[in-house]
């Protein structure tokens, strides 16, 4: 029994893995987010200014959902459908990009762009717009702060379990 004290039990790789997985398990259920406003103290100047702008111009004014389509008729039909959705305060007039290949309109939300309500509204917008674009043979994208937050969280935190397995493997 070279290098081992009397009564000491050898630890195998399987036991080490099991212990590491048990210790990492709570992080798999973590809810994280890219919600900048919530990370600032309530007295922070930027947060106060954002709150005031939202009070004056409406909750969704600080981050409209950008409706982008490859045809003006398609965007007009999408805008009409989106106007009637719960959580949408208004939809602006469409504008054309410089080469005329895309059209964009802003949908102002009735809630803060970083809120769960905004994310649910974004899901409704996409669900309403995609079939219209598909029927027209057009392309549709939803952009803006709410879509950015959703995409960032999915890219970073959607594969958290893979990162944990990778780190555990390297630490063995």
PDB file of C-alpha atoms in Angstrom:
ATOM      1  CA  UNK A   1       0.000   0.000   0.000  1.00  0.00           C
ATOM      2  CA  UNK A   2       2.457   2.585  -1.235  1.00  0.00           C
ATOM      3  CA  UNK A   3       1.528   6.235  -0.511  1.00  0.00           C
ATOM      4  CA  UNK A   4      -1.783   5.426   1.164  1.00  0.00           C
ATOM      5  CA  UNK A   5      -2.547   5.744   4.869  1.00  0.00           C
ATOM      6  CA  UNK A   6      -4.078   2.882   6.729  1.00  0.00           C
ATOM      7  CA  UNK A   7      -7.885   2.861   6.383  1.00  0.00           C
ATOM      8  CA  UNK A   8      -7.902   5.229   3.392  1.00  0.00           C
ATOM      9  CA  UNK A   9     -10.337   4.305   0.583  1.00  0.00           C
ATOM     10  CA  UNK A  10      -9.183   4.831  -3.011  1.00  0.00           C
ATOM     11  CA  UNK A  11     -11.386   7.158  -5.083  1.00  0.00           C
ATOM     12  CA  UNK A  12     -12.109   6.008  -8.611  1.00  0.00           C
ATOM     13  CA  UNK A  13     -12.786   8.134 -11.658  1.00  0.00           C
ATOM     14  CA  UNK A  14     -16.437   7.062 -11.617  1.00  0.00           C
ATOM     15  CA  UNK A  15     -16.825   8.254  -8.036  1.00  0.00           C
ATOM     16  CA  UNK A  16     -15.189  11.568  -8.900  1.00  0.00           C
ATOM     17  CA  UNK A  17     -17.541  12.016 -11.880  1.00  0.00           C
ATOM     18  CA  UNK A  18     -20.571  11.139  -9.755  1.00  0.00           C
ATOM     19  CA  UNK A  19     -19.585  13.669  -7.097  1.00  0.00           C
ATOM     20  CA  UNK A  20     -18.907  16.360  -9.709  1.00  0.00           C
ATOM     21  CA  UNK A  21     -22.285  15.787 -11.390  1.00  0.00           C
ATOM     22  CA  UNK A  22     -24.120  15.935  -8.053  1.00  0.00           C
ATOM     23  CA  UNK A  23     -22.361  19.195  -7.206  1.00  0.00           C
ATOM     24  CA  UNK A  24     -23.068  20.715 -10.654  1.00  0.00           C
ATOM     25  CA  UNK A  25     -26.694  19.541 -10.867  1.00  0.00           C
ATOM     26  CA  UNK A  26     -28.268  22.704  -9.367  1.00  0.00           C
ATOM     27  CA  UNK A  27     -26.674  24.869 -12.074  1.00  0.00           C
ATOM     28  CA  UNK A  28     -28.535  22.990 -14.808  1.00  0.00           C
ATOM     29  CA  UNK A  29     -31.806  24.518 -13.592  1.00  0.00           C
ATOM     30  CA  UNK A  30     -30.395  28.024 -13.301  1.00  0.00           C
ATOM     31  CA  UNK A  31     -32.402  30.789 -14.896  1.00  0.00           C
ATOM     32  CA  UNK A  32     -30.069  33.428 -16.194  1.00  0.00           C
ATOM     33  CA  UNK A  33     -30.674  36.323 -18.476  1.00  0.00           C
ATOM     34  CA  UNK A  34     -29.393  39.305 -20.337  1.00  0.00           C
ATOM     35  CA  UNK A  35     -31.644  41.883 -18.736  1.00  0.00           C
ATOM     36  CA  UNK A  36     -29.482  44.922 -18.324  1.00  0.00           C
ATOM     37  CA  UNK A  37     -32.030  47.105 -16.560  1.00  0.00           C
ATOM     38  CA  UNK A  38     -32.608  44.534 -13.816  1.00  0.00           C
ATOM     39  CA  UNK A  39     -28.869  44.399 -13.136  1.00  0.00           C
ATOM     40  CA  UNK A  40     -28.721  48.095 -12.242  1.00  0.00           C
ATOM     41  CA  UNK A  41     -29.625  49.423  -8.806  1.00  0.00           C
ATOM     42  CA  UNK A  42     -33.037  51.177  -8.711  1.00  0.00           C
ATOM     43  CA  UNK A  43     -31.305  54.522  -8.085  1.00  0.00           C
ATOM     44  CA  UNK A  44     -28.885  54.225 -11.054  1.00  0.00           C
ATOM     45  CA  UNK A  45     -29.116  57.273 -13.343  1.00  0.00           C
ATOM     46  CA  UNK A  46     -29.442  55.216 -16.549  1.00  0.00           C
ATOM     47  CA  UNK A  47     -32.192  53.066 -15.045  1.00  0.00           C
ATOM     48  CA  UNK A  48     -34.078  56.128 -13.834  1.00  0.00           C
ATOM     49  CA  UNK A  49     -33.786  57.754 -17.276  1.00  0.00           C
ATOM     50  CA  UNK A  50     -35.008  54.555 -18.974  1.00  0.00           C
ATOM     51  CA  UNK A  51     -37.949  54.342 -16.586  1.00  0.00           C
ATOM     52  CA  UNK A  52     -38.823  57.979 -17.280  1.00  0.00           C
ATOM     53  CA  UNK A  53     -38.605  57.513 -21.053  1.00  0.00           C
ATOM     54  CA  UNK A  54     -40.887  54.493 -20.794  1.00  0.00           C
ATOM     55  CA  UNK A  55     -43.303  56.435 -18.608  1.00  0.00           C
ATOM     56  CA  UNK A  56     -43.486  59.264 -21.136  1.00  0.00           C
ATOM     57  CA  UNK A  57     -43.481  57.285 -24.400  1.00  0.00           C
ATOM     58  CA  UNK A  58     -44.765  53.867 -23.346  1.00  0.00           C
ATOM     59  CA  UNK A  59     -43.128  50.715 -22.027  1.00  0.00           C
ATOM     60  CA  UNK A  60     -42.123  49.348 -25.409  1.00  0.00           C
ATOM     61  CA  UNK A  61     -40.677  52.604 -26.723  1.00  0.00           C
ATOM     62  CA  UNK A  62     -37.155  51.742 -25.590  1.00  0.00           C
ATOM     63  CA  UNK A  63     -36.997  48.579 -27.678  1.00  0.00           C
ATOM     64  CA  UNK A  64     -39.520  48.063 -30.461  1.00  0.00           C
ATOM     65  CA  UNK A  65     -39.699  44.752 -32.279  1.00  0.00           C
ATOM     66  CA  UNK A  66     -38.429  45.310 -35.800  1.00  0.00           C
ATOM     67  CA  UNK A  67     -40.599  43.558 -38.366  1.00  0.00           C
ATOM     68  CA  UNK A  68     -38.492  42.904 -41.459  1.00  0.00           C
ATOM     69  CA  UNK A  69     -39.849  41.340 -44.653  1.00  0.00           C
ATOM     70  CA  UNK A  70     -38.639  40.934 -48.220  1.00  0.00           C
ATOM     71  CA  UNK A  71     -41.776  42.445 -49.741  1.00  0.00           C
ATOM     72  CA  UNK A  72     -43.856  45.532 -48.973  1.00  0.00           C
ATOM     73  CA  UNK A  73     -47.170  43.710 -49.447  1.00  0.00           C
ATOM     74  CA  UNK A  74     -45.972  40.980 -47.106  1.00  0.00           C
ATOM     75  CA  UNK A  75     -44.930  43.513 -44.479  1.00  0.00           C
ATOM     76  CA  UNK A  76     -48.263  45.327 -44.827  1.00  0.00           C
ATOM     77  CA  UNK A  77     -50.158  42.065 -44.161  1.00  0.00           C
ATOM     78  CA  UNK A  78     -47.846  41.185 -41.265  1.00  0.00           C
ATOM     79  CA  UNK A  79     -48.269  44.671 -39.766  1.00  0.00           C
ATOM     80  CA  UNK A  80     -52.058  44.348 -39.942  1.00  0.00           C
ATOM     81  CA  UNK A  81     -51.944  40.951 -38.211  1.00  0.00           C
ATOM     82  CA  UNK A  82     -49.482  42.132 -35.545  1.00  0.00           C
ATOM     83  CA  UNK A  83     -51.528  45.266 -34.702  1.00  0.00           C
ATOM     84  CA  UNK A  84     -54.307  43.062 -33.317  1.00  0.00           C
ATOM     85  CA  UNK A  85     -52.111  40.918 -31.089  1.00  0.00           C
ATOM     86  CA  UNK A  86     -52.199  41.161 -27.288  1.00  0.00           C
ATOM     87  CA  UNK A  87     -49.116  42.988 -26.024  1.00  0.00           C
ATOM     88  CA  UNK A  88     -48.629  45.133 -29.152  1.00  0.00           C
ATOM     89  CA  UNK A  89     -49.274  48.834 -28.518  1.00  0.00           C
ATOM     90  CA  UNK A  90     -48.817  50.013 -32.116  1.00  0.00           C
ATOM     91  CA  UNK A  91     -47.097  49.301 -35.423  1.00  0.00           C
ATOM     92  CA  UNK A  92     -45.356  52.058 -37.343  1.00  0.00           C
ATOM     93  CA  UNK A  93     -45.335  52.761 -41.066  1.00  0.00           C
ATOM     94  CA  UNK A  94     -43.036  50.617 -43.212  1.00  0.00           C
ATOM     95  CA  UNK A  95     -39.763  51.937 -44.556  1.00  0.00           C
ATOM     96  CA  UNK A  96     -37.682  50.518 -47.415  1.00  0.00           C
ATOM     97  CA  UNK A  97     -33.952  49.859 -47.309  1.00  0.00           C
ATOM     98  CA  UNK A  98     -31.666  51.618 -49.796  1.00  0.00           C
ATOM     99  CA  UNK A  99     -31.742  48.911 -52.468  1.00  0.00           C
ATOM    100  CA  UNK A 100     -35.456  48.155 -52.081  1.00  0.00           C
ATOM    101  CA  UNK A 101     -34.952  44.509 -51.143  1.00  0.00           C
ATOM    102  CA  UNK A 102     -36.277  44.726 -47.573  1.00  0.00           C
ATOM    103  CA  UNK A 103     -38.988  46.595 -45.694  1.00  0.00           C
ATOM    104  CA  UNK A 104     -39.112  47.300 -41.968  1.00  0.00           C
ATOM    105  CA  UNK A 105     -41.742  48.486 -39.508  1.00  0.00           C
ATOM    106  CA  UNK A 106     -41.453  48.920 -35.748  1.00  0.00           C
ATOM    107  CA  UNK A 107     -43.939  47.223 -33.448  1.00  0.00           C
ATOM    108  CA  UNK A 108     -44.055  49.004 -30.087  1.00  0.00           C
ATOM    109  CA  UNK A 109     -44.809  46.638 -27.245  1.00  0.00           C
ATOM    110  CA  UNK A 110     -47.096  47.351 -24.331  1.00  0.00           C
ATOM    111  CA  UNK A 111     -44.455  46.012 -21.915  1.00  0.00           C
ATOM    112  CA  UNK A 112     -40.786  46.537 -21.134  1.00  0.00           C
ATOM    113  CA  UNK A 113     -38.716  44.981 -23.965  1.00  0.00           C
ATOM    114  CA  UNK A 114     -36.712  42.903 -21.471  1.00  0.00           C
ATOM    115  CA  UNK A 115     -39.752  41.480 -19.676  1.00  0.00           C
ATOM    116  CA  UNK A 116     -41.236  37.997 -19.923  1.00  0.00           C
ATOM    117  CA  UNK A 117     -44.412  39.628 -21.267  1.00  0.00           C
ATOM    118  CA  UNK A 118     -42.384  41.068 -24.159  1.00  0.00           C
ATOM    119  CA  UNK A 119     -40.947  37.633 -24.915  1.00  0.00           C
ATOM    120  CA  UNK A 120     -44.427  36.144 -25.039  1.00  0.00           C
ATOM    121  CA  UNK A 121     -45.539  38.954 -27.348  1.00  0.00           C
ATOM    122  CA  UNK A 122     -42.510  38.304 -29.572  1.00  0.00           C
ATOM    123  CA  UNK A 123     -43.544  34.634 -29.823  1.00  0.00           C
ATOM    124  CA  UNK A 124     -47.058  35.700 -30.866  1.00  0.00           C
ATOM    125  CA  UNK A 125     -45.627  38.120 -33.451  1.00  0.00           C
ATOM    126  CA  UNK A 126     -43.407  35.454 -35.005  1.00  0.00           C
ATOM    127  CA  UNK A 127     -46.239  32.885 -34.962  1.00  0.00           C
ATOM    128  CA  UNK A 128     -48.535  35.337 -36.774  1.00  0.00           C
ATOM    129  CA  UNK A 129     -45.935  36.607 -39.268  1.00  0.00           C
ATOM    130  CA  UNK A 130     -44.221  33.426 -40.445  1.00  0.00           C
ATOM    131  CA  UNK A 131     -47.271  31.872 -42.148  1.00  0.00           C
ATOM    132  CA  UNK A 132     -47.987  35.157 -43.955  1.00  0.00           C
ATOM    133  CA  UNK A 133     -44.406  35.392 -45.224  1.00  0.00           C
ATOM    134  CA  UNK A 134     -44.390  31.697 -46.198  1.00  0.00           C
ATOM    135  CA  UNK A 135     -47.647  32.076 -48.145  1.00  0.00           C
ATOM    136  CA  UNK A 136     -46.128  35.001 -50.056  1.00  0.00           C
ATOM    137  CA  UNK A 137     -42.817  33.206 -50.624  1.00  0.00           C
ATOM    138  CA  UNK A 138     -41.133  36.016 -48.684  1.00  0.00           C
ATOM    139  CA  UNK A 139     -38.563  36.182 -45.928  1.00  0.00           C
ATOM    140  CA  UNK A 140     -39.471  37.472 -42.458  1.00  0.00           C
ATOM    141  CA  UNK A 141     -37.297  38.315 -39.476  1.00  0.00           C
ATOM    142  CA  UNK A 142     -38.134  39.810 -36.090  1.00  0.00           C
ATOM    143  CA  UNK A 143     -35.388  41.952 -34.587  1.00  0.00           C
ATOM    144  CA  UNK A 144     -34.913  44.400 -31.753  1.00  0.00           C
ATOM    145  CA  UNK A 145     -34.001  44.254 -28.082  1.00  0.00           C
ATOM    146  CA  UNK A 146     -36.429  41.484 -27.156  1.00  0.00           C
ATOM    147  CA  UNK A 147     -35.264  39.229 -30.005  1.00  0.00           C
ATOM    148  CA  UNK A 148     -31.625  39.999 -29.184  1.00  0.00           C
ATOM    149  CA  UNK A 149     -32.147  39.024 -25.538  1.00  0.00           C
ATOM    150  CA  UNK A 150     -33.897  35.797 -26.536  1.00  0.00           C
ATOM    151  CA  UNK A 151     -31.181  34.864 -29.026  1.00  0.00           C
ATOM    152  CA  UNK A 152     -28.339  35.705 -26.640  1.00  0.00           C
ATOM    153  CA  UNK A 153     -29.795  33.647 -23.819  1.00  0.00           C
ATOM    154  CA  UNK A 154     -30.393  30.720 -26.160  1.00  0.00           C
ATOM    155  CA  UNK A 155     -26.848  30.850 -27.560  1.00  0.00           C
ATOM    156  CA  UNK A 156     -25.110  31.170 -24.203  1.00  0.00           C
ATOM    157  CA  UNK A 157     -27.316  29.409 -21.708  1.00  0.00           C
ATOM    158  CA  UNK A 158     -29.135  26.888 -23.900  1.00  0.00           C
ATOM    159  CA  UNK A 159     -26.044  24.694 -23.959  1.00  0.00           C
ATOM    160  CA  UNK A 160     -25.012  25.159 -20.343  1.00  0.00           C
ATOM    161  CA  UNK A 161     -25.090  21.424 -19.727  1.00  0.00           C
ATOM    162  CA  UNK A 162     -22.541  20.891 -22.540  1.00  0.00           C
ATOM    163  CA  UNK A 163     -20.206  23.420 -20.965  1.00  0.00           C
ATOM    164  CA  UNK A 164     -20.511  21.709 -17.588  1.00  0.00           C
ATOM    165  CA  UNK A 165     -19.702  18.287 -19.098  1.00  0.00           C
ATOM    166  CA  UNK A 166     -16.716  19.813 -20.942  1.00  0.00           C
ATOM    167  CA  UNK A 167     -15.369  21.447 -17.781  1.00  0.00           C
ATOM    168  CA  UNK A 168     -15.888  18.287 -15.742  1.00  0.00           C
ATOM    169  CA  UNK A 169     -14.080  16.251 -18.390  1.00  0.00           C
ATOM    170  CA  UNK A 170     -11.122  18.628 -18.375  1.00  0.00           C
ATOM    171  CA  UNK A 171     -10.963  18.633 -14.593  1.00  0.00           C
ATOM    172  CA  UNK A 172     -10.571  14.857 -14.365  1.00  0.00           C
TER     173      UNK A 172
END
